[in-house]
Amino acid sequence: MQGFNKYYPPDYDPSHGSLNSYRGKHALGDRARKIDQGILITRFELPFNIWCGTCNNHIGMGVRYNAEKKKIGNYYSTPIYSFRCKCHLCDGWFEIQTDPKNTRYVVVSGAKQKNEDWNPEENGGFAIHDTEETTVAADPLATLEKTTDAQNHLRRVEAPRLESLQTLSENYNADPYTLSSKVRKRFREIKKVEQQKQKADDHIRNRYGLPATLRLLEEDEASIKEAKEEWDRGQRELATRVSNKRRRLAVDIVSIQSSSSSPSTVKTQSSKHIDSLRARILENTARRTDPFGRFTSGTSS
């Protein structure tokens, strides 16, 4: 199904061509009523303030008109267009053209552009550009010296640098396929090593129940040495704690034996203290060796 929002009369035949040509109308409608003269009706907005030359009324920037657009020439390859508008306050016409050379619009006839060049000095400001001419004549020797220095810098510094950059560019662009192959091969090797390391790290995390976000250090001489020092330090601390505990137990036994006067009392008290000490040692040992906490103090003998 074709021809949306269009009415095809009963006597229409596709051999007549398009519907616009069959009806004798242009595709742009009433806007192309002067297309045979090279004029197209367009919507034009004033780029600046003007005074109408017929009624002398002020027309502000941004007012829109149905202008007659026409190509009147070219500036090199850029077309020059003319916009002919009718004043909405009178029956006068004015014409504005494009100026590609100066990138602006120009009033050609029928109106006068309002001059809005702002001078900062007239409004209590300062001049933006220095308009005073320099009265001091240039030193020809200084000018010659500056030119000579620039030439020497160009010959000694810039020219070799440009030659080296050109040589480097030629080397890179001589065989792009080979260079790309080397880069991709190196990338695959690095990626393979990283994948193997990631696999080994995941195996260690799963084996010891470590979190997945934990980052493992690489095995180098510094990390191995540091880990060994930490292990030795921990072993020394453990040995120190065990020796201190044994020393305290020996002191307790000696104090128990020396505190009693009679042999029977000493024997009875020492046996009680030894039994309690044995029970304490067994209880501590069971707590260390029982990982599930099934040991209770009542089960010890």
Coordinates of N, CA, C and O in Angstrom, one line a residue, residues 89-271:
L89 N 5.0 46.6 8.3 CA 4.4 47.9 8.7 C 4.0 48.8 7.6 O 3.3 49.8 7.8
C90 N 4.4 48.4 6.4 CA 4.1 49.2 5.2 C 4.1 48.3 4.0 O 4.3 47.0 4.2
D91 N 4.1 48.8 2.8 CA 4.1 48.0 1.6 C 5.5 48.1 1.0 O 5.7 47.6 -0.2
G92 N 6.5 48.5 1.7 CA 7.8 48.6 1.1 C 8.6 47.2 1.2 O 8.3 46.4 2.0
W93 N 9.5 47.1 0.3 CA 10.3 45.9 0.2 C 11.8 46.2 0.5 O 12.3 47.3 0.2
F94 N 12.5 45.3 1.2 CA 13.9 45.5 1.4 C 14.6 44.2 1.1 O 14.0 43.1 1.2
E95 N 15.9 44.3 0.8 CA 16.6 43.1 0.3 C 17.9 43.0 1.1 O 18.6 44.0 1.4
I96 N 18.2 41.8 1.6 CA 19.4 41.5 2.3 C 20.1 40.3 1.6 O 19.5 39.3 1.2
Q97 N 21.4 40.5 1.5 CA 22.2 39.4 0.9 C 23.3 38.9 1.8 O 23.7 39.5 2.8
T98 N 23.7 37.6 1.5 CA 24.8 37.0 2.3 C 26.1 37.5 1.7 O 26.3 37.8 0.5
D99 N 27.1 37.6 2.6 CA 28.5 38.0 2.3 C 29.4 36.9 2.8 O 30.0 37.0 3.9
P100 N 29.7 35.9 2.0 CA 30.5 34.8 2.4 C 32.0 35.2 2.7 O 32.7 34.6 3.5
K101 N 32.4 36.2 2.0 CA 33.8 36.7 2.2 C 34.0 37.2 3.6 O 35.1 36.9 4.2
N102 N 33.1 38.0 4.1 CA 33.2 38.5 5.5 C 32.3 37.8 6.5 O 32.2 38.3 7.6
T103 N 31.7 36.7 6.1 CA 30.8 35.9 6.9 C 29.8 36.8 7.7 O 29.7 36.8 8.9
R104 N 29.0 37.5 6.9 CA 28.0 38.3 7.5 C 26.9 38.6 6.5 O 26.9 38.0 5.4
Y105 N 25.8 39.3 6.9 CA 24.7 39.7 6.0 C 24.9 41.2 5.7 O 25.4 42.0 6.6
V106 N 24.4 41.6 4.5 CA 24.5 43.0 4.1 C 23.2 43.5 3.6 O 22.5 42.7 2.8
V107 N 22.7 44.7 4.0 CA 21.5 45.2 3.5 C 21.8 45.9 2.2 O 22.7 46.8 2.1
V108 N 21.1 45.5 1.2 CA 21.4 46.0 -0.2 C 20.5 47.2 -0.5 O 21.0 48.2 -1.0
S109 N 19.2 47.0 -0.3 CA 18.3 48.1 -0.6 C 17.0 48.0 0.2 O 16.7 47.0 0.8
G110 N 16.3 49.2 0.3 CA 15.0 49.2 1.0 C 15.1 49.4 2.5 O 14.1 49.5 3.1
A111 N 16.3 49.4 3.1 CA 16.4 49.5 4.6 C 17.8 49.9 4.9 O 18.7 50.1 4.0
K112 N 18.0 50.2 6.2 CA 19.3 50.7 6.7 C 19.6 49.9 8.0 O 18.8 49.9 8.9
Q113 N 20.8 49.3 8.0 CA 21.2 48.6 9.2 C 21.5 49.5 10.4 O 22.1 50.6 10.2
K114 N 21.2 49.1 11.5 CA 21.5 49.9 12.7 C 22.9 49.5 13.2 O 23.3 48.4 13.3
N115 N 23.7 50.6 13.3 CA 25.1 50.4 13.7 C 25.2 50.3 15.2 O 24.9 51.2 15.9
E116 N 25.6 49.1 15.6 CA 25.7 48.8 17.0 C 27.1 48.4 17.4 O 27.3 47.6 18.3
D117 N 28.1 48.9 16.8 CA 29.5 48.7 17.2 C 29.7 49.4 18.6 O 29.5 50.6 18.8
W118 N 30.1 48.6 19.6 CA 30.3 49.1 20.9 C 31.7 49.5 21.2 O 32.6 48.7 21.0
N119 N 31.9 50.7 21.6 CA 33.2 51.2 21.9 C 33.4 51.2 23.4 O 32.7 52.0 24.1
P120 N 34.3 50.5 24.0 CA 34.4 50.4 25.5 C 34.9 51.7 26.1 O 34.5 52.0 27.2
E121 N 35.7 52.5 25.3 CA 36.1 53.8 25.9 C 35.0 54.8 26.1 O 35.0 55.6 27.0
E122 N 34.0 54.7 25.2 CA 32.9 55.6 25.3 C 32.0 55.3 26.4 O 31.1 56.1 26.8
N123 N 32.1 54.1 26.9 CA 31.2 53.6 28.0 C 32.0 53.4 29.3 O 31.6 52.6 30.2
G124 N 33.1 54.1 29.5 CA 33.8 54.1 30.7 C 34.7 52.9 30.9 O 35.2 52.6 32.0
G125 N 35.1 52.2 29.8 CA 36.0 51.0 29.8 C 37.3 51.4 29.3 O 37.7 52.5 29.2
F126 N 38.0 50.3 28.9 CA 39.4 50.4 28.4 C 39.4 49.8 27.0 O 38.6 48.9 26.6
A127 N 40.3 50.3 26.2 CA 40.4 49.8 24.8 C 40.9 48.4 24.8 O 41.8 48.0 25.6
I128 N 40.3 47.6 24.0 CA 40.6 46.2 23.9 C 41.9 46.0 23.1 O 42.8 45.2 23.5
H129 N 42.1 46.7 22.1 CA 43.3 46.6 21.2 C 44.1 47.9 21.3 O 43.5 49.0 21.4
D130 N 45.3 47.8 21.2 CA 46.2 49.0 21.2 C 46.2 49.5 19.8 O 46.8 49.0 18.9
T131 N 45.6 50.7 19.6 CA 45.5 51.3 18.3 C 46.6 52.3 18.1 O 46.7 52.9 17.0
E132 N 47.4 52.6 19.0 CA 48.5 53.5 18.9 C 49.6 52.9 18.0 O 50.0 51.8 18.3
E133 N 50.1 53.7 17.1 CA 51.2 53.2 16.3 C 52.5 53.3 17.0 O 52.8 54.2 17.8
T134 N 53.4 52.3 16.9 CA 54.7 52.3 17.5 C 55.6 53.3 16.8 O 55.8 53.2 15.6
T135 N 56.1 54.2 17.6 CA 57.0 55.3 17.0 C 58.5 54.8 17.0 O 59.3 55.4 16.3
V136 N 58.8 53.8 17.8 CA 60.2 53.4 17.8 C 60.5 52.5 16.6 O 59.8 51.5 16.4
A137 N 61.5 52.8 15.9 CA 61.9 52.1 14.7 C 62.5 50.8 15.1 O 63.2 50.7 16.1
A138 N 62.3 49.7 14.3 CA 62.8 48.4 14.6 C 64.3 48.4 14.4 O 64.8 49.0 13.4
D139 N 65.1 47.7 15.2 CA 66.5 47.6 15.1 C 66.8 46.6 14.0 O 66.5 45.4 14.2
P140 N 67.5 47.0 12.9 CA 67.7 46.0 11.9 C 68.7 44.9 12.3 O 68.5 43.7 11.9
L141 N 69.6 45.2 13.2 CA 70.6 44.2 13.6 C 69.8 43.1 14.5 O 70.1 41.9 14.4
A142 N 68.9 43.7 15.4 CA 68.2 42.7 16.2 C 67.3 41.8 15.4 O 67.1 40.6 15.6
T143 N 66.7 42.4 14.4 CA 65.8 41.7 13.5 C 66.6 40.6 12.8 O 66.2 39.4 12.6
L144 N 67.8 41.0 12.3 CA 68.6 40.0 11.6 C 69.1 38.9 12.5 O 69.1 37.7 12.1
E145 N 69.4 39.3 13.7 CA 69.9 38.2 14.7 C 68.8 37.3 15.0 O 69.0 36.1 15.1
K146 N 67.6 37.8 15.2 CA 66.4 37.0 15.5 C 66.1 36.0 14.3 O 65.9 34.8 14.6
T147 N 66.2 36.5 13.1 CA 66.0 35.7 12.0 C 67.1 34.6 11.9 O 66.8 33.4 11.6
T148 N 68.3 35.0 12.1 CA 69.4 34.0 12.1 C 69.3 32.9 13.1 O 69.5 31.7 12.9
D149 N 68.9 33.3 14.4 CA 68.6 32.3 15.4 C 67.5 31.3 15.0 O 67.6 30.1 15.3
A150 N 66.5 31.9 14.5 CA 65.4 31.0 14.1 C 65.8 30.0 13.0 O 65.4 28.8 13.0
Q151 N 66.6 30.5 12.0 CA 67.1 29.6 11.0 C 68.0 28.5 11.6 O 67.9 27.3 11.2
N152 N 68.9 28.9 12.5 CA 69.8 27.9 13.1 C 69.0 26.9 13.9 O 69.3 25.7 13.9
H153 N 68.0 27.4 14.6 CA 67.1 26.4 15.4 C 66.4 25.5 14.5 O 66.3 24.3 14.8
L154 N 65.9 26.0 13.4 CA 65.2 25.1 12.4 C 66.2 24.1 11.8 O 65.8 22.9 11.7
R155 N 67.4 24.5 11.5 CA 68.4 23.6 10.9 C 68.9 22.5 11.9 O 69.1 21.4 11.5
R156 N 69.1 22.9 13.1 CA 69.8 22.1 14.1 C 68.9 21.2 14.9 O 69.2 20.1 15.3
V157 N 67.7 21.7 15.2 CA 66.8 21.1 16.1 C 65.5 20.5 15.4 O 65.2 19.3 15.5
E158 N 64.8 21.4 14.7 CA 63.5 21.0 14.2 C 63.7 20.0 13.0 O 62.9 19.1 12.9
A159 N 64.6 20.3 12.1 CA 64.8 19.5 10.9 C 65.2 18.0 11.3 O 64.6 17.1 10.8
P160 N 66.2 17.8 12.2 CA 66.5 16.4 12.6 C 65.3 15.7 13.3 O 65.1 14.5 13.1
R161 N 64.6 16.5 14.1 CA 63.4 15.9 14.8 C 62.4 15.5 13.8 O 61.8 14.4 13.9
L162 N 62.1 16.3 12.8 CA 61.1 15.9 11.8 C 61.6 14.7 11.0 O 60.8 13.8 10.6
E163 N 62.9 14.7 10.7 CA 63.4 13.5 9.9 C 63.3 12.2 10.7 O 62.9 11.2 10.2
S164 N 63.6 12.3 12.0 CA 63.4 11.1 12.9 C 62.0 10.7 13.0 O 61.7 9.5 12.9
L165 N 61.1 11.6 13.1 CA 59.6 11.3 13.2 C 59.2 10.7 11.8 O 58.4 9.7 11.8
Q166 N 59.7 11.2 10.7 CA 59.3 10.6 9.4 C 59.8 9.2 9.3 O 59.1 8.3 8.8
T167 N 61.1 9.0 9.7 CA 61.7 7.7 9.6 C 60.9 6.7 10.5 O 60.6 5.5 10.1
L168 N 60.5 7.1 11.7 CA 59.8 6.2 12.6 C 58.4 5.9 12.0 O 57.9 4.8 12.1
S169 N 57.8 6.9 11.4 CA 56.5 6.7 10.8 C 56.6 5.7 9.6 O 55.7 4.8 9.4
E170 N 57.6 5.8 8.8 CA 57.8 4.9 7.7 C 58.1 3.5 8.2 O 57.6 2.5 7.6
N171 N 58.8 3.4 9.3 CA 59.1 2.0 9.9 C 57.8 1.4 10.4 O 57.6 0.2 10.2
Y172 N 56.9 2.2 11.0 CA 55.7 1.6 11.5 C 54.7 1.3 10.4 O 53.9 0.3 10.5
N173 N 54.7 2.1 9.3 CA 53.8 1.8 8.2 C 54.4 1.0 7.1 O 53.7 0.8 6.1
A174 N 55.6 0.5 7.2 CA 56.2 -0.3 6.2 C 55.5 -1.6 6.0 O 55.1 -2.0 4.9
D175 N 55.3 -2.3 7.1 CA 54.6 -3.6 7.1 C 53.7 -3.7 8.3 O 54.0 -4.3 9.3
P176 N 52.5 -3.2 8.1 CA 51.6 -3.2 9.3 C 51.1 -4.5 9.7 O 50.8 -4.8 10.8
Y177 N 51.0 -5.5 8.7 CA 50.5 -6.8 9.0 C 51.5 -7.5 10.0 O 51.1 -8.1 11.0
T178 N 52.8 -7.4 9.7 CA 53.8 -8.1 10.6 C 53.8 -7.5 12.0 O 53.9 -8.2 13.0
L179 N 53.7 -6.1 12.0 CA 53.7 -5.5 13.3 C 52.5 -5.9 14.1 O 52.5 -6.1 15.3
S180 N 51.3 -5.9 13.4 CA 50.1 -6.3 14.1 C 50.2 -7.8 14.6 O 49.7 -8.1 15.7
S181 N 50.8 -8.6 13.8 CA 50.9 -10.0 14.2 C 51.8 -10.2 15.4 O 51.5 -10.9 16.4
K182 N 52.9 -9.4 15.5 CA 53.8 -9.4 16.7 C 53.0 -8.9 17.9 O 53.1 -9.6 19.0
V183 N 52.3 -7.9 17.8 CA 51.5 -7.3 18.9 C 50.5 -8.3 19.4 O 50.3 -8.6 20.6
R184 N 49.7 -8.9 18.5 CA 48.7 -9.9 18.9 C 49.3 -11.2 19.5 O 48.8 -11.7 20.4
K185 N 50.5 -11.6 19.0 CA 51.2 -12.8 19.6 C 51.6 -12.5 21.0 O 51.4 -13.3 21.9
R186 N 52.2 -11.3 21.2 CA 52.6 -10.9 22.5 C 51.4 -10.8 23.5 O 51.5 -11.2 24.6
F187 N 50.3 -10.3 23.0 CA 49.1 -10.2 23.8 C 48.6 -11.5 24.2 O 48.1 -11.7 25.3
R188 N 48.6 -12.5 23.3 CA 48.1 -13.8 23.6 C 49.0 -14.5 24.6 O 48.5 -15.2 25.5
E189 N 50.3 -14.3 24.5 CA 51.2 -14.9 25.5 C 50.9 -14.3 26.9 O 50.8 -15.1 27.9
I190 N 50.8 -13.0 27.0 CA 50.5 -12.4 28.3 C 49.2 -12.8 28.8 O 49.0 -13.1 30.0
K191 N 48.2 -12.9 28.0 CA 46.9 -13.4 28.4 C 46.9 -14.8 28.9 O 46.2 -15.2 29.9
K192 N 47.7 -15.7 28.2 CA 47.8 -17.1 28.7 C 48.4 -17.2 30.0 O 47.9 -17.9 30.9
V193 N 49.4 -16.4 30.3 CA 50.1 -16.4 31.6 C 49.1 -15.9 32.7 O 49.0 -16.5 33.8
E194 N 48.4 -14.9 32.4 CA 47.4 -14.3 33.4 C 46.3 -15.3 33.7 O 45.9 -15.5 34.8
Q195 N 45.9 -16.1 32.6 CA 44.8 -17.1 32.9 C 45.3 -18.2 33.7 O 44.6 -18.7 34.6
Q196 N 46.6 -18.6 33.5 CA 47.1 -19.7 34.4 C 47.3 -19.2 35.8 O 47.0 -20.0 36.7
K197 N 47.7 -18.0 36.0 CA 47.9 -17.5 37.3 C 46.5 -17.4 38.0 O 46.3 -17.7 39.2
Q198 N 45.5 -16.9 37.3 CA 44.1 -16.8 37.8 C 43.6 -18.2 38.2 O 42.9 -18.3 39.2
K199 N 43.9 -19.2 37.4 CA 43.4 -20.5 37.7 C 44.1 -21.1 39.0 O 43.4 -21.7 39.8
A200 N 45.4 -20.8 39.1 CA 46.1 -21.3 40.3 C 45.6 -20.5 41.6 O 45.4 -21.2 42.6
D201 N 45.3 -19.2 41.4 CA 44.8 -18.5 42.6 C 43.4 -19.0 43.0 O 43.1 -19.1 44.2
D202 N 42.6 -19.3 42.0 CA 41.2 -19.8 42.3 C 41.3 -21.2 43.0 O 40.5 -21.5 43.9
H203 N 42.3 -22.0 42.6 CA 42.5 -23.3 43.2 C 42.9 -23.1 44.7 O 42.3 -23.8 45.6
I204 N 43.8 -22.2 45.0 CA 44.2 -22.0 46.4 C 43.0 -21.4 47.2 O 42.8 -21.8 48.3
R205 N 42.3 -20.5 46.6 CA 41.1 -19.9 47.4 C 40.1 -21.0 47.7 O 39.5 -21.1 48.8
N206 N 39.8 -21.9 46.7 CA 38.8 -22.9 46.9 C 39.3 -24.0 47.9 O 38.6 -24.6 48.7
R207 N 40.6 -24.2 47.9 CA 41.2 -25.2 48.8 C 41.2 -24.8 50.3 O 40.9 -25.6 51.2
Y208 N 41.5 -23.5 50.5 CA 41.5 -23.0 51.9 C 40.3 -22.2 52.3 O 40.3 -21.6 53.3
G209 N 39.3 -22.1 51.4 CA 38.0 -21.4 51.7 C 38.2 -19.9 51.8 O 37.6 -19.3 52.7
L210 N 39.1 -19.3 51.0 CA 39.3 -17.9 51.0 C 38.3 -17.2 50.2 O 37.7 -17.7 49.2
P211 N 38.0 -15.9 50.5 CA 37.0 -15.2 49.7 C 37.5 -14.9 48.3 O 38.7 -14.8 48.0
A212 N 36.6 -14.9 47.4 CA 36.9 -14.7 46.0 C 37.5 -13.3 45.7 O 38.2 -13.1 44.7
T213 N 37.2 -12.3 46.6 CA 37.7 -11.0 46.3 C 39.1 -10.8 46.9 O 39.7 -9.7 46.7
L214 N 39.7 -11.8 47.6 CA 41.0 -11.7 48.1 C 42.1 -11.8 47.0 O 42.1 -12.8 46.2
R215 N 42.9 -10.8 46.9 CA 44.0 -10.8 45.9 C 45.3 -11.4 46.5 O 45.8 -11.0 47.5
L216 N 45.7 -12.4 45.8 CA 46.9 -13.1 46.2 C 48.2 -12.5 45.6 O 48.2 -12.0 44.5
L217 N 49.2 -12.5 46.4 CA 50.5 -11.9 45.9 C 51.2 -12.8 45.0 O 51.1 -14.0 45.1
E218 N 52.0 -12.2 44.1 CA 52.8 -13.0 43.3 C 54.0 -13.6 44.0 O 54.6 -13.0 44.9
E219 N 54.4 -14.8 43.6 CA 55.6 -15.5 44.3 C 56.9 -14.9 43.7 O 57.3 -15.3 42.6
D220 N 57.5 -14.0 44.5 CA 58.8 -13.6 44.1 C 59.7 -13.7 45.3 O 59.3 -14.2 46.4
E221 N 61.0 -13.4 45.2 CA 61.9 -13.5 46.3 C 61.6 -12.7 47.5 O 61.7 -13.2 48.6
A222 N 61.1 -11.5 47.3 CA 60.7 -10.7 48.5 C 59.6 -11.2 49.2 O 59.6 -11.3 50.5
S223 N 58.5 -11.7 48.5 CA 57.4 -12.2 49.2 C 57.7 -13.5 49.9 O 57.2 -13.8 51.0
I224 N 58.5 -14.4 49.3 CA 58.9 -15.7 49.9 C 59.7 -15.4 51.2 O 59.5 -16.1 52.2
K225 N 60.6 -14.5 51.1 CA 61.5 -14.2 52.2 C 60.6 -13.6 53.4 O 60.8 -14.0 54.5
E226 N 59.7 -12.7 53.0 CA 58.8 -12.2 54.1 C 57.9 -13.2 54.7 O 57.8 -13.2 56.0
A227 N 57.4 -14.1 53.9 CA 56.6 -15.2 54.5 C 57.4 -16.1 55.4 O 56.9 -16.6 56.5
K228 N 58.6 -16.4 55.0 CA 59.5 -17.3 55.8 C 59.8 -16.6 57.2 O 59.8 -17.2 58.2
E229 N 60.1 -15.3 57.1 CA 60.4 -14.6 58.4 C 59.1 -14.6 59.3 O 59.3 -14.7 60.5
E230 N 57.9 -14.4 58.7 CA 56.7 -14.4 59.5 C 56.6 -15.8 60.2 O 56.1 -16.0 61.3
W231 N 56.8 -16.9 59.4 CA 56.7 -18.2 59.9 C 57.7 -18.5 61.1 O 57.3 -19.0 62.1
D232 N 59.0 -18.1 60.9 CA 59.9 -18.2 62.0 C 59.6 -17.4 63.2 O 59.7 -17.9 64.3
R233 N 59.0 -16.2 63.0 CA 58.6 -15.4 64.2 C 57.5 -16.1 64.9 O 57.4 -16.1 66.1
G234 N 56.5 -16.7 64.2 CA 55.4 -17.4 64.8 C 55.9 -18.6 65.6 O 55.4 -18.9 66.7
Q235 N 56.8 -19.3 65.0 CA 57.4 -20.5 65.7 C 58.1 -20.1 67.0 O 58.0 -20.8 68.0
R236 N 58.9 -19.0 66.9 CA 59.6 -18.6 68.2 C 58.6 -18.2 69.2 O 58.7 -18.5 70.4
E237 N 57.5 -17.4 68.8 CA 56.5 -17.0 69.8 C 55.8 -18.2 70.4 O 55.5 -18.2 71.6
L238 N 55.5 -19.2 69.6 CA 54.8 -20.4 70.1 C 55.8 -21.2 71.1 O 55.3 -21.6 72.2
A239 N 57.0 -21.3 70.8 CA 58.0 -22.0 71.7 C 58.1 -21.2 73.0 O 58.2 -21.8 74.1
T240 N 58.1 -19.8 72.9 CA 58.2 -19.0 74.1 C 57.0 -19.2 75.0 O 57.1 -19.3 76.3
R241 N 55.8 -19.3 74.4 CA 54.6 -19.5 75.3 C 54.6 -20.8 75.9 O 54.2 -21.0 77.1
V242 N 55.0 -21.9 75.2 CA 55.1 -23.2 75.8 C 56.1 -23.3 76.9 O 55.8 -23.9 78.0
S243 N 57.2 -22.7 76.8 CA 58.3 -22.8 77.8 C 57.8 -22.0 79.0 O 58.0 -22.4 80.2
N244 N 57.2 -20.8 78.8 CA 56.6 -20.1 80.0 C 55.6 -20.8 80.7 O 55.5 -20.8 82.0
K245 N 54.7 -21.6 80.0 CA 53.7 -22.3 80.7 C 54.3 -23.5 81.5 O 53.8 -23.7 82.6
R246 N 55.3 -24.1 80.9 CA 55.9 -25.2 81.7 C 56.6 -24.7 82.9 O 56.6 -25.3 84.0
R247 N 57.2 -23.5 82.8 CA 57.9 -22.9 84.0 C 56.9 -22.6 85.1 O 57.2 -22.8 86.2
R248 N 55.7 -22.0 84.7 CA 54.7 -21.7 85.7 C 54.2 -23.0 86.4 O 54.0 -23.0 87.6
L249 N 54.0 -24.1 85.6 CA 53.6 -25.3 86.2 C 54.6 -25.9 87.2 O 54.3 -26.4 88.3
A250 N 55.9 -25.8 86.8 CA 56.9 -26.3 87.8 C 57.0 -25.4 89.0 O 57.1 -26.0 90.1
V251 N 56.8 -24.1 88.9 CA 56.8 -23.3 90.1 C 55.6 -23.6 91.0 O 55.7 -23.6 92.2
D252 N 54.4 -23.9 90.4 CA 53.2 -24.2 91.2 C 53.5 -25.6 92.0 O 53.1 -25.7 93.1
I253 N 54.1 -26.5 91.3 CA 54.4 -27.8 92.0 C 55.3 -27.6 93.2 O 55.1 -28.2 94.3
V254 N 56.4 -26.8 93.0 CA 57.4 -26.6 94.0 C 56.7 -25.9 95.2 O 57.0 -26.2 96.4
S255 N 55.9 -24.9 94.9 CA 55.2 -24.1 96.0 C 54.3 -25.0 96.8 O 54.1 -24.8 98.0
I256 N 53.6 -25.9 96.1 CA 52.7 -26.8 96.8 C 53.5 -27.8 97.8 O 53.0 -28.0 98.9
Q257 N 54.6 -28.3 97.3 CA 55.3 -29.2 98.2 C 56.0 -28.5 99.4 O 56.1 -29.1 100.5
S258 N 56.3 -27.2 99.2 CA 57.0 -26.5 100.3 C 56.0 -25.9 101.3 O 56.4 -25.4 102.4
S259 N 54.8 -25.8 100.9 CA 53.8 -25.1 101.8 C 53.3 -26.0 102.9 O 52.8 -25.5 103.9
S260 N 53.4 -27.3 102.8 CA 52.9 -28.3 103.9 C 54.0 -28.7 104.8 O 55.2 -28.8 104.4
S261 N 53.7 -29.0 106.1 CA 54.7 -29.3 107.1 C 54.8 -30.8 107.3 O 55.9 -31.4 107.4
S262 N 53.7 -31.5 107.5 CA 53.8 -33.0 107.7 C 53.9 -33.7 106.4 O 53.3 -33.3 105.4
P263 N 54.6 -34.9 106.5 CA 54.7 -35.7 105.2 C 53.4 -36.2 104.7 O 53.1 -36.2 103.5
S264 N 52.5 -36.6 105.6 CA 51.2 -37.1 105.1 C 50.4 -36.0 104.5 O 49.7 -36.2 103.5
T265 N 50.4 -34.9 105.2 CA 49.6 -33.7 104.6 C 50.2 -33.3 103.3 O 49.5 -33.0 102.4
V266 N 51.6 -33.3 103.3 CA 52.2 -32.9 102.0 C 51.9 -33.9 100.9 O 51.6 -33.5 99.8
K267 N 51.9 -35.2 101.2 CA 51.6 -36.2 100.2 C 50.1 -36.0 99.8 O 49.8 -36.1 98.6
T268 N 49.2 -35.8 100.8 CA 47.8 -35.7 100.4 C 47.5 -34.5 99.5 O 46.9 -34.5 98.5
Q269 N 48.1 -33.3 100.0 CA 47.8 -32.1 99.2 C 48.5 -32.1 97.9 O 48.0 -31.6 96.9
S270 N 49.8 -32.7 97.9 CA 50.5 -32.7 96.6 C 49.7 -33.6 95.6 O 49.6 -33.3 94.4
S271 N 49.2 -34.7 96.1 CA 48.4 -35.6 95.2 C 47.2 -34.9 94.7 O 46.8 -35.1 93.5

